[in-house]
Amino acid sequence: MLQVTGLSAHYGRAHILDGVALEVAAGEVVVLLGRNGAGKSTTMKAIMGLVPPSGGQVCFAGAEIAGWEPFEIARLGLGYVPEERRIFTGLTVMENLEVGRRPAGPGQRAWTPERLFELFPSLGAMRDRPGGRMSGGEQQMLTIARTLMGNPRLVLLDEPSEGLAPVIIERMARAIGRLKAEGLAILLSEQNLHFAQAVSDRATIIEKGRIRWSGTIPELMGAEAVREQYLSV
Amino acid sequence: MENLVLQALSGLASASSLFLVASGLTVIFGVSRVVNFAHGSLYMLGAYLAWTLVTSLPRGHLGFWGGVLGAAVLVGLIGLVVEVLLLRRIYRAPELFQLLATFGVVLIVQDLALLTWGAQDLLGPRAPGLRGSTEILGLRFPLYELFLIGVGPVVLGLLWLLFHRTRWGTLVRAATQDREMVGALGVNQRMLFTSVFFLGSLLAGLGGALQLPRESVNLHMDLSIITEAFVVVVVGGLGSLSGAALAALLIGELHAFGILIVPKITLVLVFLVMAIVLVVRPHGLLGKPEAAARGGQGSAEPLVGPAPAALRWAALAAALLAVAVPPFLGDYGISVLTEMAIFVLFAASLHLIMGPGGMASFGHAAYFGLGAYGAALAAQWLGAPMLAGLAIAPVMAGIFGLVFGFFCVRLSGVYSAMLTLAFAQIAWSVAFQWVEVTGGDNGILGVWPDAWAAPKLVYYYLALGLCLGATLLLRRVIHAPFGYALRAQRDSSLRAEAIGIDAFRIRWLGFGLAAAAAGVAGGLFAYGKGSVFPTYMGIPRSVDALLMVLLGGVQTLSGPIVGALAFTGLQEQLVRLTDLWRLVLGCVIVALVLFFPQGLAGAARARWEASRGDA
């Protein structure tokens, strides 16, 4: 469904991504693992068109989307949940969801606020609360819900567990499990290996802008040397 | 008592008109972050178009109201065209560059309006059905004013519904906070921006069209309304609709009662209030701190290094020409060159604030004017000789620069720039209204150089020496540790403080230094012209300085010099060659913004580096 090959990106003269390649099949959850500053967020932004790629191909749903504008990419069915959440703080929960709303594609079951409140029950109790007056965990749920309102077929989920309490992380993992069950493909970026292995099918490790390792989760759990080299702090 | 009520009512009517214009401006700024100087021009076009439509349509209700609404829609469409052709291309440019582009539009519209409607004031018909007046507390009050009082709240209510009850409005409010995120959620920002521009322009046009029965239509409407609208928008808080309403109310009533209570300081009152509001509330009454602007900030500024050898030789050649050629020129040529030398220093001083300092000043002319007045007042009241006057000029400008700067450099971005404008306007109106000391509008005459410097050529060499010396000194400052600190706090105030730089103090001193340098230029200008006038501190001169710096390019040290020479030379030639110099200058500015977004010197440097292959 999503094939990235040879993706490069620069900030000014600094090389941030160097030939990143990865793949996400329909209905699959793939995790992009790596330490701080390895290039996880930039990979996602480059796929989404928020950082202009300086080389490589991004193929999504049969279209070559490198160089497209973010809104065009989003309309093709690629959803993006940023690491910093970027909730519209002046807008209520319902209004935040409204901004994300887009019609469902053929054969898709459309997300509605009601269905999203089933997924994230705590949001349902604060429909008219401004986004700025929510806790970090609630904001994280809202930012995922907002993206789901666009009825994406694949979601780029950037470090959803960052800065959350363990009990919220558990809830988040359950929600991601349900999304996967609905048939949604997810490209996740994470530093929390425990969380990642609980929700993902496959893993790809990135370091200094290059892909270092790819394999299934069981393979990763068996390869202690790989984990030691790229993931331990 | 009755009088006060009537005064309050007419204040409300002004507030209503002001709100229409300011609401459009604040909505446009909120979404696009464009400080739209041309908003006043759209207002003026609204008034002119309404005059044309109303006078050519059949008389009666349909003709009048149809004409007013038709004019508003036409202005909306004009705004849309400006957005699509010009602004859409420069959303990623720095804020001040967008300001420059919209100022180009102001100049173009002024001459086009002059060509279309002529120079005379035009009187429109009165509104049918609202011609008479009504009695309130036994006094007569015009019906049309009463109608205007109603228009403001109705428009506010409609806008509120639009922004809170429609999907479009929700998207606009979201884009006001984080436009990149809105794009990543699948919203076409371009359409959103264009539609917001249409709405904002329509409101400006409506505001102008509704003035038709109140006042004559003339070519000065654009700049007079834009300063007030800016004040309202800034006092209310950029991007805040309810803030704009509140501020319009405040400013409208201030006008109405200011005249009664302190007629002497009416001109300054509005800016005094803005200054106080900004000092107490740095983001306006209802504004929020600007979130660190996401996206659209462009790349980091290039490093400032010493000039390459070729540039040094070019500068040396130019300096030699400046010394060698004038003896062969006539008086006119010499005085043009004198002005050029003065404006080079003036622009270089503003550049210190804007380039290395990273602050914007819309009121730099204040320090130019304060220098000029310092010299002139010393000559008139103390009988000071020229050299003493020239020494007093930078002291006077520098002291006021430190006083005003103390408040300005605490704020950021547009707020800071508007506070500099407020102080400049305060200085201007003191010069304009304190007639006993400053001579008011008549200025101070007879500020001539001492006998030894009286010949034009000698005075030219004096000005050239002082301006060149001061400009080189400013250049030296940028390369000194103080300059490094200045640039460090510009790039990251927080990190600069973390390594022990007192960012506030550095900014403050930089501001004072720039003011003193502008004061030198002002003092020289006063003796060169033999007189000083309040216009030396006026908004147009501040805009001139901005144009010079931006034309040349903020990011190069030679930028302000090139810009000052290009601007002064261009304006001088244009004024001599054609009556339509505004049109030509406006087109040149727009073309420069579109094709040389780094300014003249910046573009030259880019070509130079590219040709040497180290880009």
Short mmCIF file of C-alpha atoms in Angstrom, two decimals, chain B residues 156-614:
data_model
loop_
_atom_site.label_atom_id
_atom_site.label_comp_id
_atom_site.label_asym_id
_atom_site.label_seq_id
_atom_site.Cartn_x
_atom_site.Cartn_y
_atom_site.Cartn_z
CA LEU B 156 -20.00 41.47 14.16
CA GLY B 157 -22.91 39.09 14.79
CA LEU B 158 -22.89 37.80 11.21
CA LEU B 159 -19.15 37.26 11.31
CA TRP B 160 -19.45 35.45 14.62
CA LEU B 161 -22.04 33.11 13.14
CA LEU B 162 -19.89 32.61 10.06
CA PHE B 163 -16.83 31.71 12.12
CA HIS B 164 -18.55 29.58 14.75
CA ARG B 165 -21.45 27.96 12.95
CA THR B 166 -20.08 27.01 9.54
CA ARG B 167 -17.45 24.50 8.46
CA TRP B 168 -15.64 27.24 6.54
CA GLY B 169 -15.40 29.34 9.69
CA THR B 170 -14.09 26.42 11.74
CA LEU B 171 -11.41 25.79 9.12
CA VAL B 172 -10.44 29.45 9.13
CA ARG B 173 -10.08 29.50 12.91
CA ALA B 174 -8.03 26.32 12.80
CA ALA B 175 -5.80 27.74 10.07
CA THR B 176 -5.30 30.88 12.14
CA GLN B 177 -3.60 28.73 14.73
CA ASP B 178 -1.71 26.18 12.61
CA ARG B 179 -2.12 26.36 8.87
CA GLU B 180 0.35 23.58 8.11
CA MET B 181 -1.63 21.12 10.24
CA VAL B 182 -4.84 22.14 8.50
CA GLY B 183 -3.16 21.33 5.19
CA ALA B 184 -2.00 17.94 6.49
CA LEU B 185 -5.64 17.20 7.32
CA GLY B 186 -6.59 17.59 3.67
CA VAL B 187 -7.74 21.21 3.51
CA ASN B 188 -6.65 23.21 0.49
CA GLN B 189 -5.11 26.23 2.16
CA ARG B 190 -4.90 28.17 -1.05
CA MET B 191 -8.65 28.18 -1.51
CA LEU B 192 -9.08 29.04 2.15
CA PHE B 193 -6.68 31.99 1.96
CA THR B 194 -8.24 33.30 -1.22
CA SER B 195 -11.74 33.14 0.23
CA VAL B 196 -10.58 34.85 3.43
CA PHE B 197 -9.02 37.58 1.35
CA PHE B 198 -12.27 38.01 -0.55
CA LEU B 199 -14.21 38.38 2.69
CA GLY B 200 -11.70 40.77 4.27
CA SER B 201 -11.56 42.93 1.16
CA LEU B 202 -15.34 42.95 0.90
CA LEU B 203 -15.55 44.26 4.46
CA ALA B 204 -13.03 47.00 3.68
CA GLY B 205 -15.01 47.92 0.55
CA LEU B 206 -18.25 47.98 2.51
CA GLY B 207 -16.66 50.21 5.14
CA GLY B 208 -15.56 52.63 2.42
CA ALA B 209 -18.85 52.55 0.54
CA LEU B 210 -20.83 53.33 3.68
CA GLN B 211 -18.77 56.50 4.19
CA LEU B 212 -20.30 57.99 1.02
CA PRO B 213 -23.11 59.92 2.75
CA ARG B 214 -20.81 60.99 5.60
CA GLU B 215 -17.79 62.54 3.97
CA SER B 216 -16.34 63.43 0.62
CA VAL B 217 -14.38 60.78 -1.24
CA ASN B 218 -10.73 61.69 -1.72
CA LEU B 219 -7.29 60.27 -2.41
CA HIS B 220 -6.12 60.51 1.21
CA MET B 221 -8.67 58.08 2.57
CA ASP B 222 -6.38 55.09 2.18
CA LEU B 223 -3.50 56.09 4.43
CA SER B 224 -5.66 57.87 6.99
CA ILE B 225 -7.83 54.81 7.57
CA ILE B 226 -5.03 52.26 7.44
CA THR B 227 -3.16 53.73 10.40
CA GLU B 228 -6.34 53.80 12.47
CA ALA B 229 -7.29 50.30 11.38
CA PHE B 230 -3.83 49.05 12.33
CA VAL B 231 -4.18 50.68 15.72
CA VAL B 232 -7.55 49.03 16.26
CA VAL B 233 -6.29 45.62 15.16
CA VAL B 234 -3.17 45.81 17.31
CA VAL B 235 -4.94 47.19 20.38
CA GLY B 236 -7.57 44.49 20.07
CA GLY B 237 -5.00 41.77 19.49
CA LEU B 238 -3.95 40.58 16.05
CA GLY B 239 -6.41 38.13 14.57
CA SER B 240 -9.04 38.63 17.27
CA LEU B 241 -12.44 39.68 15.97
CA SER B 242 -13.97 40.55 19.31
CA GLY B 243 -10.76 42.34 20.20
CA ALA B 244 -11.13 44.46 17.09
CA ALA B 245 -14.72 45.30 18.06
CA LEU B 246 -13.67 46.30 21.56
CA ALA B 247 -10.77 48.36 20.31
CA ALA B 248 -12.90 50.07 17.65
CA LEU B 249 -15.30 51.06 20.39
CA LEU B 250 -12.46 52.38 22.51
CA ILE B 251 -10.84 54.35 19.69
CA GLY B 252 -14.18 55.67 18.37
CA GLU B 253 -15.19 57.03 21.76
CA LEU B 254 -11.70 58.33 22.38
CA HIS B 255 -12.01 60.42 19.24
CA ALA B 256 -15.43 61.69 20.22
CA PHE B 257 -14.50 62.73 23.75
CA GLY B 258 -10.88 63.56 23.15
CA ILE B 259 -11.97 66.57 21.13
CA LEU B 260 -14.10 67.81 24.02
CA ILE B 261 -11.62 67.27 26.81
CA VAL B 262 -8.16 67.85 25.39
CA PRO B 263 -8.43 69.28 21.87
CA LYS B 264 -4.71 69.93 21.94
CA ILE B 265 -3.66 66.32 21.84
CA THR B 266 -6.33 64.69 19.69
CA LEU B 267 -3.79 63.50 17.15
CA VAL B 268 -1.61 61.86 19.72
CA LEU B 269 -4.35 60.43 21.93
CA VAL B 270 -4.99 57.33 19.82
CA PHE B 271 -1.33 56.42 19.67
CA LEU B 272 -0.87 57.18 23.34
CA VAL B 273 -3.60 54.68 24.12
CA MET B 274 -2.02 52.12 21.82
CA ALA B 275 1.34 52.60 23.49
CA ILE B 276 -0.18 52.18 26.95
CA VAL B 277 -2.16 49.09 25.93
CA LEU B 278 0.91 47.47 24.38
CA VAL B 279 3.11 48.25 27.36
CA VAL B 280 0.56 46.74 29.74
CA ARG B 281 -0.66 43.94 27.47
CA PRO B 282 2.03 43.00 24.94
CA HIS B 283 -0.43 41.09 22.73
CA GLY B 284 -3.30 43.56 22.72
CA LEU B 285 -6.52 43.46 24.72
CA LEU B 286 -7.79 40.06 23.60
CA GLY B 287 -4.84 38.74 21.60
CA LYS B 288 -2.96 35.57 22.35
CA PRO B 289 0.80 35.19 22.27
CA GLU B 290 1.79 34.14 18.78
CA ALA B 291 2.58 30.47 18.78
CA ALA B 292 6.04 29.97 17.38
CA ALA B 293 5.12 30.33 13.73
CA ARG B 294 5.05 26.90 12.19
CA GLY B 295 6.32 26.41 8.68
CA GLY B 296 6.68 29.17 6.16
CA GLN B 297 9.62 30.68 7.97
CA GLY B 298 12.05 30.01 5.17
CA SER B 299 15.64 29.01 5.66
CA ALA B 300 18.11 30.40 8.13
CA GLU B 301 19.67 33.72 7.32
CA PRO B 302 23.03 33.54 5.62
CA LEU B 303 26.03 34.36 7.72
CA VAL B 304 27.39 37.86 7.62
CA GLY B 305 31.01 37.89 6.65
CA PRO B 306 33.52 40.52 5.66
CA ALA B 307 33.03 41.84 2.14
CA PRO B 308 34.78 39.89 -0.62
CA ALA B 309 37.64 41.66 -2.34
CA ALA B 310 35.63 42.52 -5.45
CA LEU B 311 33.00 44.25 -3.34
CA ARG B 312 35.68 46.19 -1.47
CA TRP B 313 37.08 47.45 -4.74
CA ALA B 314 33.60 48.39 -5.97
CA ALA B 315 32.94 50.26 -2.72
CA LEU B 316 36.26 52.05 -2.95
CA ALA B 317 35.54 53.04 -6.56
CA ALA B 318 32.11 54.33 -5.56
CA ALA B 319 33.63 56.33 -2.71
CA LEU B 320 36.24 57.82 -5.05
CA LEU B 321 33.53 58.78 -7.52
CA ALA B 322 31.52 60.33 -4.70
CA VAL B 323 34.53 62.49 -3.85
CA ALA B 324 35.80 63.30 -7.33
CA VAL B 325 32.67 63.93 -9.38
CA PRO B 326 30.64 66.54 -7.41
CA PRO B 327 32.91 69.56 -8.20
CA PHE B 328 31.75 69.15 -11.79
CA LEU B 329 28.07 69.02 -10.92
CA GLY B 330 25.59 71.86 -10.53
CA ASP B 331 23.87 72.79 -7.29
CA TYR B 332 20.97 70.45 -7.99
CA GLY B 333 23.22 67.45 -8.54
CA ILE B 334 25.16 68.21 -5.38
CA SER B 335 22.07 68.47 -3.23
CA VAL B 336 20.77 65.17 -4.64
CA LEU B 337 24.08 63.53 -3.73
CA THR B 338 23.98 65.12 -0.26
CA GLU B 339 20.55 63.63 0.30
CA MET B 340 21.76 60.27 -0.94
CA ALA B 341 24.64 60.27 1.53
CA ILE B 342 22.24 61.14 4.35
CA PHE B 343 19.76 58.46 3.40
CA VAL B 344 22.49 55.84 3.18
CA LEU B 345 23.20 56.45 6.86
CA PHE B 346 19.49 56.59 7.68
CA ALA B 347 18.90 53.23 5.97
CA ALA B 348 22.02 51.68 7.52
CA SER B 349 20.81 52.68 10.97
CA LEU B 350 17.42 51.04 10.39
CA HIS B 351 19.19 47.99 9.01
CA LEU B 352 21.03 47.54 12.30
CA ILE B 353 17.65 47.08 14.02
CA MET B 354 16.08 44.96 11.31
CA GLY B 355 18.95 42.83 10.05
CA PRO B 356 21.29 41.91 12.88
CA GLY B 357 18.77 42.99 15.52
CA GLY B 358 15.86 41.00 14.08
CA MET B 359 13.34 43.65 15.11
CA ALA B 360 11.07 45.68 12.89
CA SER B 361 10.56 49.40 13.14
CA PHE B 362 7.71 51.22 11.43
CA GLY B 363 8.68 54.45 13.09
CA HIS B 364 12.35 54.94 12.43
CA ALA B 365 11.72 58.42 11.02
CA ALA B 366 11.08 59.55 14.59
CA TYR B 367 14.81 59.44 15.34
CA PHE B 368 15.69 61.07 12.04
CA GLY B 369 13.21 63.83 12.90
CA LEU B 370 14.31 64.08 16.52
CA GLY B 371 17.87 64.60 15.33
CA ALA B 372 16.69 67.27 12.93
CA TYR B 373 14.58 68.98 15.60
CA GLY B 374 17.37 68.67 18.14
CA ALA B 375 19.69 70.57 15.84
CA ALA B 376 17.06 73.10 14.80
CA LEU B 377 15.80 73.80 18.32
CA ALA B 378 19.36 74.27 19.55
CA ALA B 379 19.99 76.69 16.71
CA GLN B 380 16.77 78.61 17.25
CA TRP B 381 16.53 78.78 21.03
CA LEU B 382 20.16 78.55 22.11
CA GLY B 383 21.80 80.10 19.09
CA ALA B 384 24.01 77.04 18.84
CA PRO B 385 26.55 76.96 16.02
CA MET B 386 26.26 74.24 13.40
CA LEU B 387 28.79 71.82 14.86
CA ALA B 388 27.11 72.00 18.26
CA GLY B 389 23.77 71.40 16.57
CA LEU B 390 25.15 68.40 14.72
CA ALA B 391 26.47 67.05 18.02
CA ILE B 392 23.15 67.57 19.77
CA ALA B 393 21.25 65.71 17.03
CA PRO B 394 22.45 62.17 17.81
CA VAL B 395 22.27 62.83 21.57
CA MET B 396 18.63 63.90 21.34
CA ALA B 397 17.72 61.01 19.01
CA GLY B 398 19.73 58.54 21.06
CA ILE B 399 18.10 59.51 24.36
CA PHE B 400 14.63 59.20 22.91
CA GLY B 401 15.69 55.99 21.19
CA LEU B 402 16.62 54.56 24.58
CA VAL B 403 13.40 55.78 26.19
CA PHE B 404 11.10 54.51 23.43
CA GLY B 405 13.23 51.45 22.80
CA PHE B 406 12.95 50.47 26.47
CA PHE B 407 9.31 49.58 25.75
CA CYS B 408 9.54 48.54 22.09
CA VAL B 409 12.24 45.89 22.37
CA ARG B 410 10.26 43.97 25.01
CA LEU B 411 7.61 43.09 22.44
CA SER B 412 7.94 40.86 19.43
CA GLY B 413 7.08 40.94 15.75
CA VAL B 414 4.29 43.13 14.54
CA TYR B 415 3.42 44.34 18.04
CA SER B 416 6.89 45.74 18.51
CA ALA B 417 6.78 47.35 15.10
CA MET B 418 3.43 48.95 15.88
CA LEU B 419 4.73 50.32 19.17
CA THR B 420 7.60 51.98 17.32
CA LEU B 421 4.98 53.47 15.00
CA ALA B 422 2.99 54.71 17.99
CA PHE B 423 6.01 56.46 19.49
CA ALA B 424 6.87 57.96 16.11
CA GLN B 425 3.35 59.30 15.77
CA ILE B 426 3.52 60.72 19.28
CA ALA B 427 6.78 62.49 18.42
CA TRP B 428 5.24 63.70 15.17
CA SER B 429 2.14 65.12 16.78
CA VAL B 430 4.14 66.86 19.47
CA ALA B 431 6.11 68.57 16.71
CA PHE B 432 2.88 69.30 14.88
CA GLN B 433 0.78 70.57 17.77
CA TRP B 434 3.26 72.20 20.17
CA VAL B 435 3.28 75.31 18.00
CA GLU B 436 4.94 77.67 20.53
CA VAL B 437 8.16 75.66 20.56
CA THR B 438 8.31 73.80 17.30
CA GLY B 439 6.40 76.18 15.05
CA GLY B 440 3.90 73.42 14.30
CA ASP B 441 3.14 72.80 10.66
CA ASN B 442 5.26 75.80 9.62
CA GLY B 443 8.32 74.15 11.04
CA ILE B 444 11.52 75.91 12.02
CA LEU B 445 13.14 77.93 9.26
CA GLY B 446 16.60 79.39 8.89
CA VAL B 447 18.61 76.44 10.14
CA TRP B 448 21.59 77.22 7.94
CA PRO B 449 25.12 75.91 8.19
CA ASP B 450 27.88 78.18 9.53
CA ALA B 451 29.55 80.41 6.96
CA TRP B 452 32.48 78.06 6.31
CA ALA B 453 30.15 75.21 5.40
CA ALA B 454 27.63 77.32 3.50
CA PRO B 455 28.82 76.48 -0.04
CA LYS B 456 26.88 73.45 -1.24
CA LEU B 457 30.02 71.58 -2.16
CA VAL B 458 31.64 72.02 1.24
CA TYR B 459 28.47 70.95 2.99
CA TYR B 460 28.31 67.93 0.72
CA TYR B 461 31.81 66.84 1.71
CA LEU B 462 30.93 67.36 5.37
CA ALA B 463 27.79 65.24 5.02
CA LEU B 464 29.60 62.60 3.00
CA GLY B 465 32.39 62.35 5.56
CA LEU B 466 30.06 62.09 8.54
CA CYS B 467 27.62 59.68 6.90
CA LEU B 468 30.28 57.44 5.47
CA GLY B 469 32.11 57.44 8.80
CA ALA B 470 28.99 56.63 10.78
CA THR B 471 27.93 53.92 8.31
CA LEU B 472 31.35 52.28 8.51
CA LEU B 473 31.14 52.52 12.29
CA LEU B 474 27.78 50.69 12.25
CA ARG B 475 29.38 48.07 10.04
CA ARG B 476 32.19 47.72 12.51
CA VAL B 477 29.67 47.29 15.33
CA ILE B 478 28.07 44.36 13.50
CA HIS B 479 31.44 42.60 13.31
CA ALA B 480 32.27 43.37 16.94
CA PRO B 481 31.30 41.10 19.86
CA PHE B 482 28.29 43.33 20.42
CA GLY B 483 27.16 42.50 16.88
CA TYR B 484 27.59 38.77 17.51
CA ALA B 485 25.48 39.07 20.64
CA LEU B 486 22.86 41.03 18.70
CA ARG B 487 22.61 38.31 16.07
CA ALA B 488 22.67 35.58 18.68
CA GLN B 489 19.62 36.97 20.45
CA ARG B 490 17.88 37.40 17.07
CA ASP B 491 18.39 33.75 16.15
CA SER B 492 17.45 32.40 19.57
CA SER B 493 16.80 34.70 22.46
CA LEU B 494 16.55 31.79 24.86
CA ARG B 495 19.84 30.16 23.87
CA ALA B 496 21.59 33.53 23.89
CA GLU B 497 20.43 34.10 27.46
CA ALA B 498 21.56 30.62 28.41
CA ILE B 499 25.14 31.50 27.48
CA GLY B 500 25.02 34.70 29.48
CA ILE B 501 23.87 37.31 26.96
CA ASP B 502 21.40 39.80 28.40
CA ALA B 503 19.14 39.76 25.32
CA PHE B 504 17.01 42.68 26.46
CA ARG B 505 19.99 44.91 27.14
CA ILE B 506 21.61 44.04 23.82
CA ARG B 507 18.42 44.79 21.89
CA TRP B 508 17.90 47.96 23.86
CA LEU B 509 21.41 49.27 23.23
CA GLY B 510 21.16 48.30 19.57
CA PHE B 511 17.94 50.26 19.28
CA GLY B 512 19.48 53.31 20.98
CA LEU B 513 22.55 53.13 18.77
CA ALA B 514 20.45 52.94 15.62
CA ALA B 515 18.40 55.89 16.83
CA ALA B 516 21.52 57.97 17.46
CA ALA B 517 22.84 57.15 13.98
CA ALA B 518 19.51 58.16 12.46
CA GLY B 519 19.82 61.36 14.50
CA VAL B 520 23.12 62.18 12.79
CA ALA B 521 21.39 61.78 9.43
CA GLY B 522 18.48 63.95 10.60
CA GLY B 523 20.77 66.72 11.86
CA LEU B 524 22.65 66.81 8.57
CA PHE B 525 19.37 66.83 6.67
CA ALA B 526 18.11 69.82 8.71
CA TYR B 527 21.18 71.94 7.95
CA GLY B 528 21.14 70.79 4.34
CA LYS B 529 17.56 71.94 3.81
CA GLY B 530 17.78 74.96 6.12
CA SER B 531 14.54 74.01 7.84
CA VAL B 532 12.72 71.25 9.70
CA PHE B 533 9.10 70.18 9.45
CA PRO B 534 6.95 67.62 11.27
CA THR B 535 6.86 65.57 8.05
CA TYR B 536 10.46 64.55 8.81
CA MET B 537 8.98 62.22 11.41
CA GLY B 538 5.89 61.26 9.43
CA ILE B 539 4.85 57.77 8.46
CA PRO B 540 5.85 58.26 4.80
CA ARG B 541 9.46 58.84 5.78
CA SER B 542 9.48 55.76 7.99
CA VAL B 543 8.10 53.81 5.07
CA ASP B 544 10.82 55.25 2.82
CA ALA B 545 13.43 53.89 5.20
CA LEU B 546 11.76 50.48 5.23
CA LEU B 547 11.64 50.48 1.45
CA MET B 548 15.34 51.31 1.21
CA VAL B 549 16.35 48.50 3.54
CA LEU B 550 14.04 45.93 2.00
CA LEU B 551 14.87 46.95 -1.57
CA GLY B 552 18.52 46.46 -0.88
CA GLY B 553 17.99 43.30 1.13
CA VAL B 554 17.92 42.81 4.90
CA GLN B 555 20.39 39.98 4.91
CA THR B 556 23.38 41.73 3.45
CA LEU B 557 25.40 44.55 4.94
CA SER B 558 25.62 46.38 1.64
CA GLY B 559 21.84 46.03 1.24
CA PRO B 560 20.79 49.27 2.95
CA ILE B 561 23.45 51.22 1.05
CA VAL B 562 22.40 49.87 -2.33
CA GLY B 563 18.75 50.24 -1.35
CA ALA B 564 19.12 53.85 -0.25
CA LEU B 565 20.95 54.80 -3.44
CA ALA B 566 18.48 52.93 -5.66
CA PHE B 567 15.42 54.28 -3.89
CA THR B 568 16.53 57.91 -3.70
CA GLY B 569 17.78 57.87 -7.26
CA LEU B 570 14.69 56.14 -8.59
CA GLN B 571 12.26 58.40 -6.78
CA GLU B 572 14.16 61.53 -7.78
CA GLN B 573 14.18 60.53 -11.44
CA LEU B 574 10.60 59.33 -11.48
CA VAL B 575 9.24 62.49 -9.91
CA ARG B 576 11.04 64.52 -12.57
CA LEU B 577 10.03 62.31 -15.49
CA THR B 578 6.43 61.45 -14.87
CA ASP B 579 3.39 62.52 -12.89
CA LEU B 580 2.60 58.86 -12.40
CA TRP B 581 5.71 58.15 -10.35
CA ARG B 582 3.70 56.32 -7.71
CA LEU B 583 2.36 53.90 -10.29
CA VAL B 584 5.81 53.21 -11.69
CA LEU B 585 7.42 52.94 -8.25
CA GLY B 586 4.63 50.64 -7.06
CA CYS B 587 5.10 48.37 -10.08
CA VAL B 588 8.86 48.35 -9.53
CA ILE B 589 8.38 47.37 -5.89
CA VAL B 590 5.94 44.60 -6.75
CA ALA B 591 8.26 43.30 -9.46
CA LEU B 592 11.20 43.35 -7.05
CA VAL B 593 9.29 41.46 -4.40
CA LEU B 594 8.27 38.82 -6.92
CA PHE B 595 11.57 38.41 -8.71
CA PHE B 596 14.24 39.52 -6.19
CA PRO B 597 12.90 38.32 -2.86
CA GLN B 598 16.34 38.76 -1.27
CA GLY B 599 16.57 42.41 -2.29
CA LEU B 600 18.95 43.92 -4.83
CA ALA B 601 22.16 43.27 -2.92
CA GLY B 602 20.95 39.81 -1.92
CA ALA B 603 20.21 38.91 -5.53
CA ALA B 604 23.58 40.24 -6.62
CA ARG B 605 25.28 38.15 -3.97
CA ALA B 606 23.35 35.03 -4.95
CA ARG B 607 24.49 35.47 -8.57
CA TRP B 608 28.03 36.15 -7.46
CA GLU B 609 28.15 33.02 -5.31
CA ALA B 610 26.51 30.92 -8.00
CA SER B 611 29.02 32.11 -10.57
CA ARG B 612 31.83 31.01 -8.27
CA GLY B 613 30.10 27.72 -7.64
CA ASP B 614 29.97 27.84 -3.84
#
